[in-house]
Coordinates of C-alpha atoms in Angstrom, one line a residue:
X3 CA 130.8 118.0 103.6
X4 CA 127.3 119.0 105.9
X5 CA 127.4 122.5 106.6
X6 CA 127.0 122.3 110.1
X7 CA 130.2 120.1 109.5
X8 CA 129.3 117.0 111.1
X9 CA 129.5 114.7 107.5
X10 CA 132.9 116.0 107.2
X11 CA 133.6 112.0 108.4
X12 CA 133.3 109.8 105.1
X13 CA 134.0 106.1 104.3
X14 CA 133.2 103.5 101.6
X15 CA 131.2 101.4 101.2
X16 CA 133.2 99.0 101.0
X17 CA 135.0 99.3 104.7
X18 CA 130.8 99.6 106.0
X19 CA 131.3 95.4 106.3
X20 CA 133.3 96.0 109.1
X21 CA 132.3 94.8 112.3
X22 CA 131.6 97.5 114.8
X23 CA 132.4 96.2 117.8
X24 CA 135.9 95.7 116.8
X25 CA 138.1 98.5 118.1
X26 CA 141.3 97.0 115.8
X27 CA 138.9 97.6 112.8
X28 CA 137.4 100.8 114.1
X29 CA 141.6 102.3 114.9
X30 CA 142.4 101.2 111.2
X31 CA 140.3 103.2 109.6
X32 CA 140.3 106.4 111.7
X33 CA 144.2 106.2 110.7
X34 CA 143.4 105.6 107.1
X35 CA 141.0 109.2 107.9
X36 CA 144.0 110.9 110.0
X37 CA 141.8 110.7 113.1
X38 CA 142.8 109.8 116.6
X39 CA 141.3 107.0 118.1
X40 CA 140.5 106.4 121.2
X41 CA 143.3 105.5 123.5
X42 CA 145.6 105.6 120.3
X43 CA 148.8 107.9 118.9
X44 CA 148.9 109.9 116.3
X45 CA 148.6 112.8 114.1
X46 CA 145.4 114.9 114.3
X47 CA 143.7 116.2 112.0
X48 CA 141.4 119.2 113.9
X49 CA 144.1 121.2 115.9
X50 CA 142.9 122.9 119.0
X51 CA 142.7 126.8 117.7
X52 CA 139.8 126.4 115.5
X53 CA 138.1 124.7 118.1
X54 CA 135.9 125.0 120.8
X55 CA 137.6 126.7 124.3
X56 CA 137.0 124.0 127.0
X57 CA 136.4 121.4 124.5
X58 CA 138.4 117.8 124.8
X59 CA 139.3 116.5 122.3
X60 CA 141.1 113.5 124.1
X61 CA 137.5 112.0 124.6
X62 CA 137.5 111.8 120.4
X63 CA 133.9 112.7 120.8
X64 CA 133.3 114.9 117.8
X65 CA 137.2 114.5 116.3
X66 CA 137.9 115.7 113.2
X67 CA 134.3 117.5 112.7
X68 CA 134.9 121.2 112.7
X69 CA 133.4 123.6 114.8
X70 CA 130.4 126.5 113.8
X71 CA 131.8 129.1 114.6
X72 CA 128.3 131.3 116.2
X73 CA 129.6 134.7 114.4
X74 CA 128.8 133.6 111.0
X75 CA 126.1 135.0 109.7
X76 CA 122.6 132.9 109.3
X77 CA 123.5 130.9 112.7
X78 CA 119.5 130.7 112.8
X79 CA 118.8 129.0 111.1
X80 CA 118.6 124.7 110.3
X81 CA 121.8 123.9 108.5
X82 CA 120.9 121.4 105.7
X83 CA 121.1 117.4 106.8
X84 CA 124.3 116.1 106.2
X85 CA 123.8 113.6 102.5
X86 CA 121.7 109.9 103.1
X87 CA 124.1 107.8 100.6
X88 CA 127.3 109.0 102.6
X89 CA 126.8 107.5 105.9
X90 CA 128.5 109.2 109.4
X91 CA 131.3 107.4 110.8
X92 CA 130.8 107.4 114.9
X93 CA 133.4 106.4 117.3
X94 CA 132.6 105.1 121.3
X95 CA 132.7 108.1 123.7
X96 CA 134.4 106.7 127.0
X97 CA 133.7 109.5 130.4
X98 CA 134.5 108.6 134.0
X99 CA 130.7 107.3 135.0
X100 CA 129.4 105.7 131.9
X101 CA 130.7 105.1 128.4
X102 CA 128.6 105.7 125.1
X103 CA 128.6 103.2 122.2
X104 CA 127.4 104.5 118.8
X105 CA 124.8 103.5 116.8
X106 CA 124.7 101.1 114.3
X107 CA 125.9 102.7 110.4
X108 CA 123.9 101.6 108.4
X109 CA 120.6 102.8 110.1
X110 CA 119.0 106.1 109.0
X111 CA 120.1 109.2 111.2
X112 CA 116.9 109.7 113.6
X113 CA 114.5 112.0 113.3
X114 CA 114.5 115.7 114.7
X115 CA 111.9 118.5 114.9
X116 CA 111.7 121.3 112.7
X117 CA 114.2 124.2 115.1
X118 CA 112.6 126.7 115.8
X119 CA 114.6 130.3 116.2
X120 CA 117.0 131.2 118.5
X121 CA 117.1 127.5 119.7
X122 CA 119.4 126.8 122.5
X123 CA 118.2 124.3 124.4
X124 CA 117.8 120.4 123.7
X125 CA 115.5 117.9 125.2
X126 CA 117.4 114.4 125.9
X127 CA 114.9 110.8 125.8
X128 CA 115.7 107.8 126.7
X129 CA 118.5 107.9 129.4
X130 CA 119.2 105.3 131.9
X131 CA 117.1 105.0 135.0
X132 CA 120.0 105.4 138.0
X133 CA 121.1 108.8 135.9
X134 CA 122.2 111.6 137.8
X135 CA 122.0 114.8 136.9
X136 CA 126.3 114.6 137.3
X137 CA 126.5 112.4 135.1
X138 CA 124.2 113.8 132.7
X139 CA 126.5 117.1 133.2
X140 CA 129.8 115.2 132.5
X141 CA 128.7 114.0 129.1
X142 CA 127.0 116.7 127.4
X143 CA 129.1 119.2 129.0
X144 CA 131.8 118.6 126.9
X145 CA 129.6 120.2 123.9
X146 CA 129.8 123.6 125.1
X147 CA 129.2 125.7 128.3
X148 CA 125.8 124.6 129.9
X149 CA 123.6 126.9 131.5
X150 CA 120.7 124.6 132.9
X151 CA 119.2 121.6 132.9
X152 CA 116.1 120.7 134.7
X153 CA 115.1 116.5 134.6
X154 CA 111.9 114.7 134.6
X155 CA 111.4 111.6 136.8
X156 CA 110.6 109.8 133.6
X157 CA 113.7 109.3 131.9
X158 CA 114.7 112.5 130.0
X159 CA 116.0 116.2 130.7
X160 CA 116.2 119.6 128.9
X161 CA 119.5 120.8 128.5
X162 CA 119.9 125.1 127.8
X163 CA 123.5 125.8 126.0
X164 CA 125.3 128.9 126.1
X165 CA 125.4 129.7 122.6
X166 CA 123.1 128.0 118.7
X167 CA 126.5 126.3 118.0
X168 CA 126.5 123.9 121.3
X169 CA 123.5 122.9 120.5
X170 CA 124.5 121.0 117.0
X171 CA 127.0 119.1 119.0
X172 CA 124.3 117.8 121.3
X173 CA 122.2 116.5 118.5
X174 CA 125.1 114.7 117.1
X175 CA 125.2 111.7 120.3
X176 CA 121.4 111.5 119.0
X177 CA 121.1 107.2 118.5
X178 CA 124.6 106.2 121.0
X179 CA 123.5 104.0 123.6
X180 CA 124.7 104.9 126.8
X181 CA 126.0 103.0 129.7
X182 CA 127.1 103.8 133.0
X183 CA 130.4 102.1 134.7
X184 CA 129.8 98.3 133.9
X185 CA 126.8 97.2 135.2
X186 CA 124.7 95.4 132.7
X187 CA 121.4 95.9 134.2
X188 CA 118.9 97.7 132.5
X189 CA 118.4 100.6 134.8
X190 CA 121.8 101.6 133.6
X191 CA 121.4 101.9 130.3
X192 CA 119.3 103.9 127.4
X193 CA 119.3 105.0 124.4
X194 CA 119.9 108.2 124.0
X195 CA 117.4 110.7 121.9
X196 CA 118.1 114.7 121.7
X197 CA 116.4 116.5 119.9
X198 CA 115.3 120.6 119.1
X199 CA 113.6 121.7 122.4
X200 CA 111.5 125.0 122.3
X201 CA 111.6 127.2 125.5
X202 CA 110.7 130.9 126.6
X203 CA 113.6 132.3 127.3
X204 CA 115.6 131.2 123.4
X205 CA 112.8 132.5 121.5
X206 CA 112.9 135.6 123.5
X207 CA 116.7 135.9 123.2
X208 CA 116.4 135.6 119.7
X209 CA 113.9 138.3 119.4
X210 CA 115.8 140.7 121.0
X211 CA 119.0 139.7 119.5
X212 CA 116.5 139.8 116.0
X213 CA 115.2 144.0 116.9
X214 CA 119.1 145.4 117.8
X215 CA 119.5 144.3 114.6
X216 CA 116.6 145.9 113.7
X217 CA 117.4 149.3 115.2
X218 CA 121.4 148.6 114.1
X219 CA 119.6 148.5 110.6
X220 CA 117.8 151.1 111.1
X221 CA 119.9 152.9 112.6
X222 CA 122.1 152.3 109.3
X223 CA 119.6 153.3 106.7
X224 CA 118.7 156.9 108.4
X225 CA 123.0 157.6 109.0
X226 CA 122.8 156.8 104.6
X227 CA 120.1 158.8 104.3
X228 CA 121.0 162.1 105.9
X229 CA 124.6 161.7 104.0
X230 CA 122.7 161.4 100.9
X231 CA 119.8 164.0 101.7
X232 CA 120.9 167.3 99.8
X233 CA 122.4 170.2 102.8
X234 CA 119.3 172.3 103.7
X235 CA 118.9 176.4 102.3
X236 CA 120.0 178.3 104.9
X237 CA 117.9 180.2 107.2
X238 CA 116.6 183.7 105.7
X239 CA 116.3 186.2 108.3
X240 CA 113.5 188.0 109.2
X241 CA 112.7 191.9 108.3
X242 CA 114.7 194.5 109.9
X243 CA 115.4 198.0 108.1
X244 CA 119.1 197.5 108.3
X245 CA 118.8 193.7 106.7
X246 CA 116.7 195.5 104.1
X247 CA 119.7 198.2 104.3
X248 CA 122.2 195.2 103.7
X249 CA 120.0 193.4 101.6
X250 CA 120.2 196.3 99.0
X251 CA 123.8 196.6 98.9
X252 CA 123.8 192.7 98.2
X253 CA 121.5 193.5 95.3
X254 CA 123.6 196.2 93.4
X255 CA 127.0 192.9 93.9
X256 CA 126.6 190.4 91.0
X257 CA 128.3 187.9 93.1
X258 CA 125.5 188.0 96.2
X259 CA 122.7 188.8 93.9
X260 CA 121.5 184.7 94.0
X261 CA 121.4 184.9 97.7
X262 CA 120.3 188.6 97.7
X263 CA 117.0 188.3 95.2
X264 CA 116.1 184.7 97.3
X265 CA 115.6 186.9 100.6
X266 CA 113.8 189.2 99.0
X267 CA 111.3 187.6 97.8
X268 CA 110.5 185.4 101.3
X269 CA 110.3 188.9 102.8
X270 CA 107.5 189.6 99.9
X271 CA 105.7 186.4 99.9
X272 CA 106.0 186.3 104.4
X273 CA 104.2 189.8 103.6
X274 CA 106.7 192.3 104.8
X275 CA 105.6 194.8 102.7
X276 CA 103.3 197.3 104.2
X277 CA 103.0 201.1 104.1
X278 CA 106.1 202.0 106.1
X279 CA 108.4 199.6 104.1
X280 CA 106.3 200.0 100.9
X281 CA 109.7 203.0 100.0
X282 CA 112.4 199.9 100.4
X283 CA 111.4 197.0 98.9
X284 CA 110.8 199.5 95.5
X285 CA 113.9 201.0 96.2
X286 CA 115.4 196.6 96.1
X287 CA 112.9 195.5 92.8
X288 CA 114.3 199.1 91.5
X289 CA 118.5 197.1 91.9
X290 CA 116.5 193.7 91.0
X291 CA 115.0 196.1 87.9
X292 CA 118.7 197.7 87.1
X293 CA 120.4 193.8 87.3
X294 CA 117.8 192.7 83.8
X295 CA 119.8 195.7 82.1
X296 CA 123.3 193.9 83.2
X297 CA 121.7 190.5 82.7
X298 CA 121.1 191.5 79.0
X299 CA 124.0 193.0 78.8
X300 CA 126.0 190.0 79.8
X301 CA 123.4 187.5 77.5
X302 CA 125.0 189.6 74.5
X303 CA 128.4 189.5 75.1
X304 CA 128.6 185.8 75.3
X305 CA 126.6 185.9 72.2
X306 CA 129.5 187.6 71.3
X307 CA 132.1 185.6 72.5
X308 CA 129.7 182.2 70.4
X309 CA 129.9 184.2 67.6
X310 CA 133.2 184.6 67.4
X311 CA 133.5 180.5 68.7
X312 CA 131.8 179.7 65.4
X313 CA 134.0 181.7 63.3
X314 CA 137.2 180.1 64.8
X315 CA 135.6 176.4 64.4
X316 CA 134.6 176.8 61.0
X317 CA 137.6 177.9 59.7
X318 CA 139.7 174.9 61.3
X319 CA 137.1 173.3 60.3
X320 CA 138.2 174.3 56.1
X321 CA 141.8 173.9 57.8
X322 CA 140.7 170.2 58.2
X323 CA 138.7 169.5 55.1
X324 CA 141.5 171.6 52.9
X325 CA 144.1 168.6 54.5
X326 CA 141.6 165.7 53.5
X327 CA 141.7 166.7 50.4
X328 CA 145.2 166.7 50.0
X329 CA 145.0 163.3 51.3
X330 CA 142.5 161.6 49.0
X331 CA 144.6 164.0 46.5
X332 CA 147.4 161.7 47.7
X333 CA 145.2 158.5 47.3
X334 CA 143.7 159.4 43.7
X335 CA 147.7 159.8 43.1
X336 CA 149.0 156.1 44.2
X337 CA 146.1 155.0 42.2
X338 CA 147.3 156.0 39.1
X339 CA 149.1 152.8 36.6
X340 CA 152.4 154.5 36.3
X341 CA 152.7 154.2 40.6
X342 CA 150.4 151.5 41.4
X343 CA 152.2 148.9 39.0
X344 CA 155.4 148.9 41.3
X345 CA 153.2 148.4 44.5
X346 CA 152.9 144.6 45.9
X347 CA 148.9 143.3 46.0
X348 CA 148.7 143.5 50.3
X349 CA 149.9 147.2 49.6
X350 CA 147.5 148.2 47.4
X351 CA 144.3 146.6 49.3
X352 CA 145.7 149.0 52.1
X353 CA 146.1 151.9 50.0
X354 CA 142.5 151.2 48.9
X355 CA 141.4 151.2 52.0
X356 CA 142.9 153.8 53.6
X357 CA 141.9 156.5 50.4
X358 CA 138.1 155.1 51.2
X359 CA 138.1 155.9 54.7
X360 CA 139.8 159.3 53.9
X361 CA 137.3 159.3 51.8
X362 CA 134.4 159.3 54.4
X363 CA 135.8 161.7 56.3
X364 CA 136.3 164.2 53.8
X365 CA 132.4 164.3 53.2
X366 CA 131.8 164.2 56.4
X367 CA 133.3 167.2 57.5
X368 CA 132.5 168.9 54.2
X369 CA 128.5 168.0 55.0
X370 CA 129.3 169.6 58.1
X371 CA 130.8 173.0 56.6
X372 CA 127.9 173.4 54.4
X373 CA 125.4 173.1 57.1
X374 CA 127.2 175.6 58.6
X375 CA 127.4 177.9 56.0
X376 CA 123.3 177.1 55.8
X377 CA 123.0 178.6 59.5
X378 CA 124.8 181.6 58.5
X379 CA 122.5 182.0 55.6
X380 CA 119.0 181.6 57.4
X381 CA 120.4 184.1 60.4
X382 CA 121.2 186.4 57.9
X383 CA 118.2 186.2 56.4
X384 CA 116.3 186.8 59.6
X385 CA 118.2 189.7 60.7
X386 CA 117.2 191.0 56.9
X387 CA 113.6 190.5 57.9
X388 CA 113.8 191.7 61.0
X389 CA 115.8 193.6 63.5
X390 CA 117.3 191.7 66.3
X391 CA 118.0 193.6 69.9
X392 CA 120.4 191.5 70.6
X393 CA 122.3 193.2 68.0
X394 CA 121.2 196.2 68.7
X395 CA 122.8 196.6 71.7
X396 CA 125.6 194.9 70.2
X397 CA 125.8 197.8 67.7
X398 CA 126.0 200.6 70.8
X399 CA 129.1 199.1 72.2
X400 CA 131.5 202.8 71.7
X401 CA 132.0 205.1 74.4
X402 CA 129.5 207.9 74.5
X403 CA 126.6 205.0 73.7
X404 CA 127.9 203.6 77.3
X405 CA 127.9 207.2 78.8
X406 CA 124.2 207.8 77.7
X407 CA 123.3 205.0 79.0
X408 CA 124.7 205.8 82.1
X409 CA 123.4 208.6 82.8
X410 CA 120.3 207.7 81.5
X411 CA 120.1 204.9 84.7
X412 CA 121.4 207.7 87.0
X413 CA 118.9 210.1 86.4
X414 CA 115.5 206.9 86.3
X415 CA 117.2 206.2 89.9
X416 CA 117.3 209.7 91.6
X417 CA 113.6 209.8 89.9
X418 CA 112.7 206.8 91.5
X419 CA 114.4 207.6 94.9
X420 CA 111.9 211.0 94.7
X421 CA 109.4 209.5 94.3
X422 CA 109.6 207.6 97.3
X423 CA 110.5 210.4 99.6
X424 CA 107.1 211.9 98.3
X425 CA 105.5 208.6 99.2
X426 CA 107.2 208.9 102.3
X427 CA 106.3 212.7 103.2
X428 CA 102.4 211.6 102.9
X429 CA 102.6 208.7 105.4
X430 CA 104.5 211.2 107.4
X431 CA 101.6 213.6 107.2
X432 CA 98.4 210.6 107.6
X433 CA 100.3 210.2 110.5
X434 CA 100.6 213.1 112.3
X435 CA 97.0 213.7 110.6
X436 CA 95.2 210.1 113.0
X437 CA 97.1 211.2 116.3
X438 CA 95.3 214.5 116.3
X439 CA 91.7 213.2 116.3
X440 CA 90.1 213.5 118.6
X441 CA 86.4 211.1 120.4
X442 CA 84.4 214.0 119.0
X443 CA 85.1 212.5 115.7
X444 CA 84.3 209.1 116.1
X445 CA 81.2 209.1 117.6
X446 CA 80.4 211.3 115.1
X447 CA 82.0 208.0 112.8
X448 CA 79.1 205.8 115.2
X449 CA 76.2 208.0 114.8
X450 CA 76.9 208.3 110.7
X451 CA 77.5 203.8 110.7
X452 CA 74.0 203.5 113.3
X453 CA 72.2 206.6 110.5
X454 CA 72.7 204.4 107.5
X455 CA 72.3 201.3 109.4
X456 CA 68.5 202.9 109.9
X457 CA 68.4 204.0 106.1
X458 CA 69.6 200.6 104.9
X459 CA 66.0 199.3 107.2
X460 CA 64.2 202.0 106.1
X461 CA 64.8 201.7 102.6
X462 CA 64.4 197.9 102.7
X463 CA 60.8 198.7 104.2
X464 CA 60.5 201.2 101.2
X465 CA 61.2 198.8 98.8
X466 CA 58.4 196.3 100.9
X467 CA 56.0 198.2 100.8
X468 CA 55.9 199.4 96.7
X469 CA 56.1 195.5 96.6
X470 CA 52.7 195.5 98.2
X471 CA 51.3 198.3 96.2
X472 CA 52.0 196.5 93.0
X473 CA 50.4 193.6 94.2
X474 CA 47.2 195.9 95.1
X475 CA 47.2 197.3 91.8
X476 CA 47.5 194.4 89.6
X477 CA 44.4 193.1 92.3
X478 CA 42.3 196.4 91.4
X479 CA 43.2 195.8 88.7
X480 CA 41.6 192.4 88.0
X481 CA 39.0 193.5 89.8
X482 CA 37.7 196.4 87.6
X483 CA 38.2 194.0 84.3
X484 CA 35.6 191.7 86.6
X485 CA 33.1 194.2 87.1
X486 CA 33.0 195.8 83.4
X487 CA 32.9 192.0 82.4
X488 CA 29.5 191.2 84.7
X489 CA 28.2 194.4 83.8
X490 CA 28.0 193.6 80.5
X491 CA 27.1 190.3 80.7
X492 CA 24.3 191.6 82.6
X493 CA 22.9 193.7 80.6
X494 CA 23.3 190.9 77.6
X495 CA 21.6 189.2 80.5
X496 CA 18.6 192.2 81.3
X497 CA 17.7 192.3 77.5
X498 CA 17.0 188.4 77.0
X499 CA 15.1 188.3 80.4
X500 CA 12.6 190.9 78.8
X501 CA 13.0 189.4 75.7
X502 CA 11.7 185.9 77.2
X503 CA 9.1 188.0 79.4
X504 CA 7.5 189.4 76.1
X505 CA 7.6 185.9 74.6
X506 CA 6.2 184.5 77.9
X507 CA 2.9 187.4 78.0
X508 CA 2.2 186.8 74.6
X509 CA 2.5 183.1 74.4
X510 CA 0.6 182.8 77.8
X511 CA 3.1 181.6 80.5
X512 CA 2.5 181.5 84.1
X513 CA 5.1 183.7 86.6
X514 CA 6.6 179.9 87.5
X515 CA 8.2 180.0 84.2
X516 CA 9.3 183.8 84.6
X517 CA 11.2 182.7 88.0
X518 CA 12.9 179.5 86.6
X519 CA 14.3 182.0 83.6
X520 CA 16.0 184.5 86.2
X521 CA 17.6 180.6 88.0
X522 CA 19.2 180.1 85.5
X523 CA 20.5 183.2 84.5
X524 CA 21.9 183.9 88.1
X525 CA 24.0 180.1 87.3
X526 CA 25.0 181.6 84.5
X527 CA 26.5 184.5 86.0
X528 CA 27.8 182.6 88.7
X529 CA 29.4 179.8 86.2
X530 CA 30.7 182.8 84.2
X531 CA 32.9 183.9 86.8
X532 CA 34.6 181.0 88.2
X533 CA 35.5 181.0 84.2
X534 CA 37.0 183.9 84.6
X535 CA 39.0 183.1 87.6
X536 CA 39.6 179.9 86.0
X537 CA 40.8 181.4 83.1
X538 CA 43.2 184.8 85.3
X539 CA 44.8 182.3 87.2
X540 CA 47.2 179.7 85.7
X541 CA 47.4 176.4 86.4
X542 CA 48.5 173.1 87.7
X543 CA 51.7 171.7 85.7
X544 CA 51.8 168.2 87.4
X545 CA 50.7 166.3 90.0
X546 CA 54.0 166.5 91.7
X547 CA 53.1 170.9 92.0
X548 CA 49.7 169.8 93.4
X549 CA 51.4 168.0 96.2
X550 CA 53.5 170.4 97.2
X551 CA 50.9 172.9 97.4
X552 CA 49.0 170.5 99.5
X553 CA 52.3 169.9 101.7
X554 CA 52.6 173.7 102.1
X555 CA 49.4 174.9 102.6
X556 CA 49.4 172.4 105.8
X557 CA 52.8 173.7 106.8
X558 CA 51.6 176.8 107.0
X559 CA 48.3 176.0 108.4
X560 CA 50.0 175.0 111.5
X561 CA 52.6 178.4 111.4
X562 CA 50.2 180.7 111.8
X563 CA 52.9 183.6 111.7
X564 CA 54.0 182.4 109.0
X565 CA 57.8 180.7 107.7
X566 CA 60.7 181.7 105.3
X567 CA 61.6 180.3 101.9
X568 CA 64.7 178.7 103.8
X569 CA 63.0 176.8 107.1
X570 CA 59.6 175.9 104.3
X571 CA 63.0 174.4 101.6
X572 CA 64.8 172.9 104.6
X573 CA 61.1 170.8 105.9
X574 CA 60.5 170.3 102.0
X575 CA 63.7 168.7 101.4
X576 CA 63.1 166.3 103.9
X577 CA 60.1 164.9 102.0
X578 CA 61.9 165.6 98.2
X579 CA 66.1 165.7 98.2
X580 CA 66.1 167.6 94.4
X581 CA 63.7 170.2 95.2
X582 CA 65.3 173.9 95.7
X583 CA 64.3 176.9 97.4
X584 CA 64.0 178.8 93.9
X585 CA 61.3 176.5 92.9
X586 CA 59.6 176.7 96.3
X587 CA 58.9 180.7 95.6
X588 CA 58.4 180.2 92.4
X589 CA 55.2 178.6 93.3
X590 CA 53.5 180.6 96.1
X591 CA 54.2 183.6 93.7
X592 CA 51.7 182.0 91.3
X593 CA 49.2 181.5 93.9
X594 CA 48.5 185.0 95.3
X595 CA 44.9 183.8 97.3
X596 CA 46.2 180.9 98.8
X597 CA 49.6 182.2 99.9
X598 CA 50.8 186.3 101.1
X599 CA 54.1 187.4 102.1
X600 CA 55.0 189.1 104.4
X601 CA 58.2 191.1 105.8
X602 CA 58.9 191.5 109.3
X603 CA 62.0 193.1 111.7
X604 CA 63.5 196.1 111.0
X605 CA 67.4 196.8 110.1
X606 CA 69.3 193.9 109.9
X607 CA 66.6 191.1 111.2
X608 CA 64.7 192.2 107.9
X609 CA 62.7 189.1 107.4
X610 CA 60.9 187.7 104.3
X611 CA 58.3 185.3 105.6
X612 CA 55.2 183.3 103.9
X613 CA 51.7 183.4 105.2
X614 CA 48.6 180.9 103.5
X615 CA 45.7 183.3 103.4
X616 CA 42.9 181.1 101.6
X617 CA 40.8 180.6 104.8
X618 CA 40.7 184.5 104.8
X619 CA 39.1 184.9 101.1
X620 CA 36.5 182.4 102.1
X621 CA 36.0 184.8 104.9
X622 CA 35.8 187.5 103.8
X623 CA 33.1 185.9 101.0

């Protein structure tokens, strides 16, 4: 049967040779299938309880077809078509104003378009020309409640039903020939073609339903997440002296310690600790520290219980192993010749299996017991090599040791309380001293701050003047060295000149030659000076530095008041993003005759600026 219920009626292929127009043959076939034909009495195959309300079974239009329940999930999907190899039996449908004749069952079923989502509207074509809306409603209202009929002048109409499953019943009428009354006129007959129609109202209702289902699903998931979400931690109160006193009492209680230590940690992380509340927090931290000692005592008690449990387990395991040895001894005695011969073959087999199983269990338990003994020996060797602090605590279980420990703890708590009181007294003294401060002390502080700022500015100026003085000293030393060098060269040249003149007088040369010698000496002196200056000034390392010097010289020449190193570096970085401010400053310091550094401003506005001074040296020359 098909999923839409239309193919629940089947007929054997041998019965398809009967005449479609023969009512007797149709009645016989329907009685064999258990259906009530038109105008005949018989047992109904489908009861009224499962049919759609308002559907008239006496019309026998869809007799024997199980109606589709609209509440079934997945009704919005297109149901699978009926099997092609099993034809569907259709019958004549009589209405008050017309008669519907079924199509030839040997023909293929009429084609339909793809079903739109939420389809409630059908297209009906091939209507008779004389068909009215009343006749159309009379025929199709048997499929279900009709909400609207839109009829066209060109023998077709659109019918909108109240539910989606009613569309499947209307599609069933596709292929029927409709005849109005008993007329044989062409205008009173036509072949119906029923197909799915795409309507905006249907799609809108389907979208609303889908959104409603999505909202329900989201709500269900949210409720499930809320149910599975772990409970939120309790809210932590804000710090106050009253809450701090309650928390200190809770810290001393073992049952409330976990909750109290969480609150203490939150307060400290919030920054509630200040000079006023430091003593209270110190006492609470002290209580937490005393809980450490209690925890160590509990750990020692649990370790002692664990040792006792181990000893009990070892004793029980020894007893079990002894019983296993006895059972194995019984099996070994049974396998001896005196008793073994009196057992049957099946009994011997069972005794042998039981003996092997008992031996395996005995060996496993003996290995476990030996492992426990080896662990105890290793622990004893560790205790001999190094003292265990937990064992020391276990030894001190006498009443005297407990009293001494309690007195020590009380002494520590009293000493910590004394420190807390001292801190409170110092805090009160400081607050009292702050209250008696006058306005004169405030003005003195301001004056002191101004004097400190001016002192810092003067110190910076002094440092800059010292740097300039050092530069001048170095320049003076270089000038002295140049002067001594030139004087030595002049002496040598004068001696050479005297000797040259003497030779000229002896050889009889004229004055023009002597003048040429003087010119040559002056040129040699200038050339020597240039060489000395080139030796003193370090040469450029690469073409990149020469290019940088040219760009920096142009930039500083345009800015006669100078520029700081950050401004110069920001300009150079637009040309070369990899250059650094330190590299530019080192390059400027290597060329003191071209660039000089000056300090401008006073105090906090003190600023170092670089200026281009190469043309000043040319003007002085």
